[in-house]
mmCIF file of C-alpha atoms in Angstrom:
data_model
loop_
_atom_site.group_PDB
_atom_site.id
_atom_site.type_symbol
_atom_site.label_atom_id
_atom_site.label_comp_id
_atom_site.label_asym_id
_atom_site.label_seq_id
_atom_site.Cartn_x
_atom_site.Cartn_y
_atom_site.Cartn_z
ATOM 1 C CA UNK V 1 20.446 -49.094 -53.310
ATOM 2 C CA UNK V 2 24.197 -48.208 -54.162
ATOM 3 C CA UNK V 3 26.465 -46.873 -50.995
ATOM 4 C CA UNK V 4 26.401 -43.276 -52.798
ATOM 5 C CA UNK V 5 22.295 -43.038 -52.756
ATOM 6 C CA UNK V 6 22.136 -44.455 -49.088
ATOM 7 C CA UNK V 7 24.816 -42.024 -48.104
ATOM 8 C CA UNK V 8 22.799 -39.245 -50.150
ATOM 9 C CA UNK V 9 19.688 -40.022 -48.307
ATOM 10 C CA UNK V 10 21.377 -40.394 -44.938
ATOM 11 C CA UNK V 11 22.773 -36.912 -45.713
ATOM 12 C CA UNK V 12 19.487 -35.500 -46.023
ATOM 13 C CA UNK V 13 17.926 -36.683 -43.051
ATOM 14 C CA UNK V 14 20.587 -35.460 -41.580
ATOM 15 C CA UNK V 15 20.794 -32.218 -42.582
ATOM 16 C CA UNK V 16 16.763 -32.072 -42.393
ATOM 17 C CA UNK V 17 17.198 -32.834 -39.208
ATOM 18 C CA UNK V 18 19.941 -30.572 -37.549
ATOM 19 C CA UNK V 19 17.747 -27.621 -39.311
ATOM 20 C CA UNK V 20 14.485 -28.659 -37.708
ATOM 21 C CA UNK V 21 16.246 -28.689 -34.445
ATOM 22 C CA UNK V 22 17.631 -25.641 -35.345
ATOM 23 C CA UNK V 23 14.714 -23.702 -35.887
ATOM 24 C CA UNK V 24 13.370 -25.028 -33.166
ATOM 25 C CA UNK V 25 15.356 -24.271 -30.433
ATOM 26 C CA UNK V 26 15.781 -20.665 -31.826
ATOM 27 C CA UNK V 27 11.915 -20.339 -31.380
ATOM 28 C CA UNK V 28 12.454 -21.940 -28.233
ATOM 29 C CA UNK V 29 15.170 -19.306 -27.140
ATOM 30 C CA UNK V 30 12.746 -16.279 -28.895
ATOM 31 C CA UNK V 31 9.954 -17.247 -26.136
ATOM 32 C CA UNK V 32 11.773 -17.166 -23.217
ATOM 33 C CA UNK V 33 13.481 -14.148 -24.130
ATOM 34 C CA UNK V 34 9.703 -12.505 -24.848
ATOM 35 C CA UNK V 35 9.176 -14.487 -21.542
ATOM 36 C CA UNK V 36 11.925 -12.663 -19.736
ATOM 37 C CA UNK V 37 11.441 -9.645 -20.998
ATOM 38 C CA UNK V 38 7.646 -9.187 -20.032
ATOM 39 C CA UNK V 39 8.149 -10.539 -16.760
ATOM 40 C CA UNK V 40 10.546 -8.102 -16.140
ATOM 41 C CA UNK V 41 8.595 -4.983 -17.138
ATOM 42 C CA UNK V 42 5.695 -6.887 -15.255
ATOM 43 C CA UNK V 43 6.913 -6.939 -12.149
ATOM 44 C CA UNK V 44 8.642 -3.324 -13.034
ATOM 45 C CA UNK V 45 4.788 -2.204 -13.683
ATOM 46 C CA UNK V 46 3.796 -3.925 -10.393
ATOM 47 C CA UNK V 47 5.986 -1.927 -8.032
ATOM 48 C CA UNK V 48 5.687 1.036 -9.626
ATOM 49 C CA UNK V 49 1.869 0.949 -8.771
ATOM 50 C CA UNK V 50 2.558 -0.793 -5.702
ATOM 51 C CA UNK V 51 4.988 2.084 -4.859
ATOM 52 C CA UNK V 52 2.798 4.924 -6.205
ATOM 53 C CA UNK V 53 -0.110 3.700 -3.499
ATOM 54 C CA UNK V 54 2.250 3.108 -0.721
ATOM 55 C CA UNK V 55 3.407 7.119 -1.680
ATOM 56 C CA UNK V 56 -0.501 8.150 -1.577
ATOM 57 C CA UNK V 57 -1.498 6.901 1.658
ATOM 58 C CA UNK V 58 1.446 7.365 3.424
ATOM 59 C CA UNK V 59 0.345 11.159 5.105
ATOM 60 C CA UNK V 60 -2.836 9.520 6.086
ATOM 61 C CA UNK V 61 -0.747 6.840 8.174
ATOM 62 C CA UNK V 62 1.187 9.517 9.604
ATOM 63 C CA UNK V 63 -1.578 11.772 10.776
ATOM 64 C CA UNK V 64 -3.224 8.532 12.349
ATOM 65 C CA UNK V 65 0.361 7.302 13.911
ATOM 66 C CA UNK V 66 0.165 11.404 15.380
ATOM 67 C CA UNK V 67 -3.190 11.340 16.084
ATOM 68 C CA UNK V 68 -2.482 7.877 18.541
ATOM 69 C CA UNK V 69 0.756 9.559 19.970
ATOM 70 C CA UNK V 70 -1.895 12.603 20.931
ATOM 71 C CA UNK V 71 -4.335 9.998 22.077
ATOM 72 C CA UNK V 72 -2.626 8.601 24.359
ATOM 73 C CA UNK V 73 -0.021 11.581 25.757
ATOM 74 C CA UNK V 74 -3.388 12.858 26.017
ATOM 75 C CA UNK V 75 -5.303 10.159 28.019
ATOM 76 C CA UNK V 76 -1.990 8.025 29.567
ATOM 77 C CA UNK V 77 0.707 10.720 29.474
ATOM 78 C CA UNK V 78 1.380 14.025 30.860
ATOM 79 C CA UNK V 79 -1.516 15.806 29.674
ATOM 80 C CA UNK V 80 0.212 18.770 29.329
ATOM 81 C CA UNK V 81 1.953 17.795 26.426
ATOM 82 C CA UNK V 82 -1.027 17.954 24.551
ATOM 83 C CA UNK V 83 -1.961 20.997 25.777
ATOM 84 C CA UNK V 84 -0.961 23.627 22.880
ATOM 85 C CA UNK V 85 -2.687 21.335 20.260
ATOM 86 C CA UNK V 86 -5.756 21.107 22.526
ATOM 87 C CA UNK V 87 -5.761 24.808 22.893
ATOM 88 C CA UNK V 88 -5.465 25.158 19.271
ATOM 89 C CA UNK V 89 -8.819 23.020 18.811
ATOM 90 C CA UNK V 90 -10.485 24.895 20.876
ATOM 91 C CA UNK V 91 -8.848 28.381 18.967
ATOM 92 C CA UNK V 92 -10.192 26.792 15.582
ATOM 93 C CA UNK V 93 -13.440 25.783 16.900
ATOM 94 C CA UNK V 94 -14.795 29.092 18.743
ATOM 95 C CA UNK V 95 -14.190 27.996 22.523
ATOM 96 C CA UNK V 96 -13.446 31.124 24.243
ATOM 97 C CA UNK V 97 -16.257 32.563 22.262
ATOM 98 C CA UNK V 98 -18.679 30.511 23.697
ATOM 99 C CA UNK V 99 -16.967 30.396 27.341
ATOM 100 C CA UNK V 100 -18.084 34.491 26.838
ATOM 101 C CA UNK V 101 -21.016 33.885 25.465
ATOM 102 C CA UNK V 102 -22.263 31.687 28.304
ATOM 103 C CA UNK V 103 -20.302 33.573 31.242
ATOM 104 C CA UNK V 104 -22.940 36.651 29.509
ATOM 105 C CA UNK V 105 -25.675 34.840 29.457
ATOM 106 C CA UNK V 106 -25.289 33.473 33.410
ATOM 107 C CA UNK V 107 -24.089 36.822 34.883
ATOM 108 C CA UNK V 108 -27.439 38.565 32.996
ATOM 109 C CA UNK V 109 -29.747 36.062 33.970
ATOM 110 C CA UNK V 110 -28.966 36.221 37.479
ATOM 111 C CA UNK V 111 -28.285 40.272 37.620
ATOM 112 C CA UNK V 112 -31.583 41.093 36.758
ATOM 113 C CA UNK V 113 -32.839 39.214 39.670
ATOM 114 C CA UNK V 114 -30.553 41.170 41.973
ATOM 115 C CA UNK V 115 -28.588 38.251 42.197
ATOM 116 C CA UNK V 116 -25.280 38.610 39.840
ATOM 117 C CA UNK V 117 -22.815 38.233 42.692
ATOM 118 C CA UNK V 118 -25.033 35.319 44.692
ATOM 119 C CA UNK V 119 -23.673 32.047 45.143
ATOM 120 C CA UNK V 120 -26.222 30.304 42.969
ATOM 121 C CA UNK V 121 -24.903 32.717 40.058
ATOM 122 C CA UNK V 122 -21.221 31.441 40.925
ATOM 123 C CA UNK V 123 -22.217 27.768 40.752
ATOM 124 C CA UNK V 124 -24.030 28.167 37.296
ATOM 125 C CA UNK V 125 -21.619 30.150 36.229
ATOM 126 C CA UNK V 126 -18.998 27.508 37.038
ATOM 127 C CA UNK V 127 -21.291 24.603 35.822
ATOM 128 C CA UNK V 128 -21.788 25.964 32.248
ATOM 129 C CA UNK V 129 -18.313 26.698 31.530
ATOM 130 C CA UNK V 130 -17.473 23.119 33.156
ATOM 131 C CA UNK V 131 -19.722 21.694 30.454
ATOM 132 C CA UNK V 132 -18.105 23.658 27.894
ATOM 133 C CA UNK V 133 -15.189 22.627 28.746
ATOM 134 C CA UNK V 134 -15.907 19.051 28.810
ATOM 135 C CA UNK V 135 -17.633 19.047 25.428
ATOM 136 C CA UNK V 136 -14.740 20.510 23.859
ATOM 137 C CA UNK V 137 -12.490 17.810 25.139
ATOM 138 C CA UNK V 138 -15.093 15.235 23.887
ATOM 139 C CA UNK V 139 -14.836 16.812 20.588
ATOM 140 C CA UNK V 140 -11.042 17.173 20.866
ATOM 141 C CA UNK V 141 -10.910 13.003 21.149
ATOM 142 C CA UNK V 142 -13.461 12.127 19.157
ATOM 143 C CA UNK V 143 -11.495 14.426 15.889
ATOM 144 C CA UNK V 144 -8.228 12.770 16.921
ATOM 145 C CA UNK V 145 -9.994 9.030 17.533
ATOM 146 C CA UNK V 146 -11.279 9.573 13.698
ATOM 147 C CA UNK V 147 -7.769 10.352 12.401
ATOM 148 C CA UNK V 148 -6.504 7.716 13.853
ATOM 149 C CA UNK V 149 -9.157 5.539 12.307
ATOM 150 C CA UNK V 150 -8.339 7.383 9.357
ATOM 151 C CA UNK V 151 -4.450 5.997 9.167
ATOM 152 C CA UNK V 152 -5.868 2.477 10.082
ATOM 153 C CA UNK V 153 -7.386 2.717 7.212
ATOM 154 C CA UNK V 154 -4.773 3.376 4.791
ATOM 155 C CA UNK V 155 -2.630 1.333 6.728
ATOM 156 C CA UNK V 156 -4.900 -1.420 5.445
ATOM 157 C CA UNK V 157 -5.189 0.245 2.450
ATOM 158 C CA UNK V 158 -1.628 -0.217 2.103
ATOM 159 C CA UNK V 159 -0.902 -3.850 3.107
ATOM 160 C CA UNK V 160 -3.694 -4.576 0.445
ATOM 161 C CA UNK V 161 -2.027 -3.317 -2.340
ATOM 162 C CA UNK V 162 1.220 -5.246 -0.979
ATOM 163 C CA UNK V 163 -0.617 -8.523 -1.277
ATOM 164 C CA UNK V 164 -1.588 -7.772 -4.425
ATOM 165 C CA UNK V 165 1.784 -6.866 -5.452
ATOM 166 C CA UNK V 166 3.178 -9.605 -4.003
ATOM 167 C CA UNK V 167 0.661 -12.451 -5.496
ATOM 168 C CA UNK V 168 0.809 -10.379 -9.043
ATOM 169 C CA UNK V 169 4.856 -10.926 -8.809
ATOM 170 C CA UNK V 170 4.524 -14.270 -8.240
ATOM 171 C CA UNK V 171 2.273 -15.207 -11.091
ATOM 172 C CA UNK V 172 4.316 -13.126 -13.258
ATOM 173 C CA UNK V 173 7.774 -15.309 -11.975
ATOM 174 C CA UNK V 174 5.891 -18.657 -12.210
ATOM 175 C CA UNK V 175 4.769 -17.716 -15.475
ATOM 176 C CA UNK V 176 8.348 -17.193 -16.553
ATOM 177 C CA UNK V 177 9.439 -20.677 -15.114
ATOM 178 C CA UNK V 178 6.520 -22.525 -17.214
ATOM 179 C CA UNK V 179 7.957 -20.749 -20.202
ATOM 180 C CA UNK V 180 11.789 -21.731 -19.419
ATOM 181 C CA UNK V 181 10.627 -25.481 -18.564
ATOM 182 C CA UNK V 182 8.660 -25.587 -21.056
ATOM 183 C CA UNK V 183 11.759 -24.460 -23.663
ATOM 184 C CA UNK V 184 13.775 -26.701 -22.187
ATOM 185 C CA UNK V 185 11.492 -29.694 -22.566
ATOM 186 C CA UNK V 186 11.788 -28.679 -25.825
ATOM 187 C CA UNK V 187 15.112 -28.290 -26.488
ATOM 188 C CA UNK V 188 15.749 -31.619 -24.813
ATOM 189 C CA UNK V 189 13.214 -32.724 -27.479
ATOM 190 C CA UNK V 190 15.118 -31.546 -30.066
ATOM 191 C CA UNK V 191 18.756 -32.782 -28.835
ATOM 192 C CA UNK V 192 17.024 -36.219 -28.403
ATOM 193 C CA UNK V 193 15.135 -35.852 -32.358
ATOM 194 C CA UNK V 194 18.521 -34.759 -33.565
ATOM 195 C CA UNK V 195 20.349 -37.436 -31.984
ATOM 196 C CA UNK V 196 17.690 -40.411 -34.130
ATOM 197 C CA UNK V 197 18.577 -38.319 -37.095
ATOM 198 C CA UNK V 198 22.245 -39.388 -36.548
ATOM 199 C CA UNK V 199 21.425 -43.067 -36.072
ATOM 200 C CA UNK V 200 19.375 -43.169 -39.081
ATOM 201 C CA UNK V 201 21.960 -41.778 -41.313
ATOM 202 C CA UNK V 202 24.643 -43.874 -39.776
ATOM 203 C CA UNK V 203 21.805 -46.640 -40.495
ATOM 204 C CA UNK V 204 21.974 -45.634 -43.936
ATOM 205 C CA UNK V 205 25.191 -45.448 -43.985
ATOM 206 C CA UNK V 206 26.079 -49.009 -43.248
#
């Protein structure tokens, strides 16, 4: 083979070879962008959702962080801090109605035996509206003990959805690294393929 065809031929790999890497590496550069681009709207997609819950559940946290602060002003405080909501509850739920109702009920029962100013009259009289009065405070705690529970749970609710957040952001970034490594494996293939081409036209060459 004359110097001309061997340099011809050594040409040609040559040039075959710098546009194989060529094209290569530009697919390799096209897939990380893609890559790069998904993770990003990913993880974009991810906190909006994770953000969006966190937005949701966040009035039921607060009326369960109130509903504690009532709980325990309520049971370890000055009670009479309390005392406006708790006569509220008892507004909403007919209290005073049925303090009436009862104090009717006693004082009739006991007049038409002659008896409506008697002590026994005063003692029942005192015992039913005590028991009144403690049932609406049991009812009081227990509606206040369930929004609490209630905020517990969306306070729950909400460190869920930032686990999944978080483990859904770090597939998406580790997916992105196995793409990058994965080009640059390649490209180092390609530098290392393009480099052989050299030797063999230099081989052809001499």
């Amino acid at each position: 083979m004359s110097i001309f065809g061997a340099l011809i031929i050594g040409g040609s790999a040559l040039l075959g070879g710098v546009i194989a890497s060529k094209n290569s590496q530009k697919a390799s550069n096209t897939a990380t962008q893609a890559a790069t681009q998904a993770n990003t709207e990913n993880n974009a997609l991810q906190r909006e959702i994770y953000q969006q819950n966190t937005q949701n559940l966040s009035p039921f946290m607060q009326s369960g962080t109130q509903a504690g602060s009532r709980i325990n002003a309520l049971l370890m405080g000055n009670p009479q801090e309390q005392q406006q909501a708790f006569q509220g509850f008892r507004d909403s739920t007919g209290y005073q109605f049925q303090q009436d109702e009862a104090r009717r009920g006693v004082t009739g029962s006991f007049a038409a035996r002659g008896l409506g100013q008697s002590g026994a009259a005063l003692r029942a009289l005192s015992d039913r509206s005590q028991g009144l009065a403690d049932s609406s405070f049991g009812s009081y705690l227990a509606a206040l003990q369930g929004q609490q529970g209630t905020g517990l749970t969306a306070a729950n609710g909400v460190a869920g959805v930032g686990t999944n957040f978080a483990g859904a952001v770090g597939a998406n970034n580790n997916a992105l690294a196995d793409t990058r490594g994965n080009a640059a494996l390649a490209g180092a293939a390609n530098s290392n393929a393009l480099l052989g081409q050299f030797g063999q036209a230099a081989g052809y060459a001499l």
